Amino acid sequence: MVFILLIFFIVTTVFVKETGVEVDKPNAVSSQQLQKSVFLIAITDTGQVMYAGTNIGVAGVRATLMQASRSQTRPLIIQADKSVPTELLVKVIDQAKLAGLSNISLATQAQ
């Protein structure tokens, strides 16, 4: 019985590609729960732009997201460290929009 339940949970779980890095997200009162099927990009405090554990840099955001969104359009969640300069964050958002994504959000921690 337990084995059948385990198989059920494994089959019904939606997998999200993690960014592979830990970032110190800013706090926000209006934080909401993360959707199950999203693209995740992280921007570290050192300015690295990470996707699926790989440093793609700002220049790689557009091509990576265009390739990833060919089969299915999903929202993009950017996990930016709270010390990341606004200019870098805007560059990443611009590249995501140029890749055709329109649903872009920033990850925060609930206060």
PDB file of C-alpha atoms in Angstrom, residues 4 94 102 109:
ATOM      1  CA  ILE A   4       1.615   2.322  -4.380  1.00  0.00           C
ATOM      2  CA  ASP A  94      14.865  42.800 -21.075  1.00  0.00           C
ATOM      3  CA  SER A 102       5.688  38.166 -20.981  1.00  0.00           C
ATOM      4  CA  GLN A 109      10.527  35.897   0.873  1.00  0.00           C
TER       5      GLN A 109
END
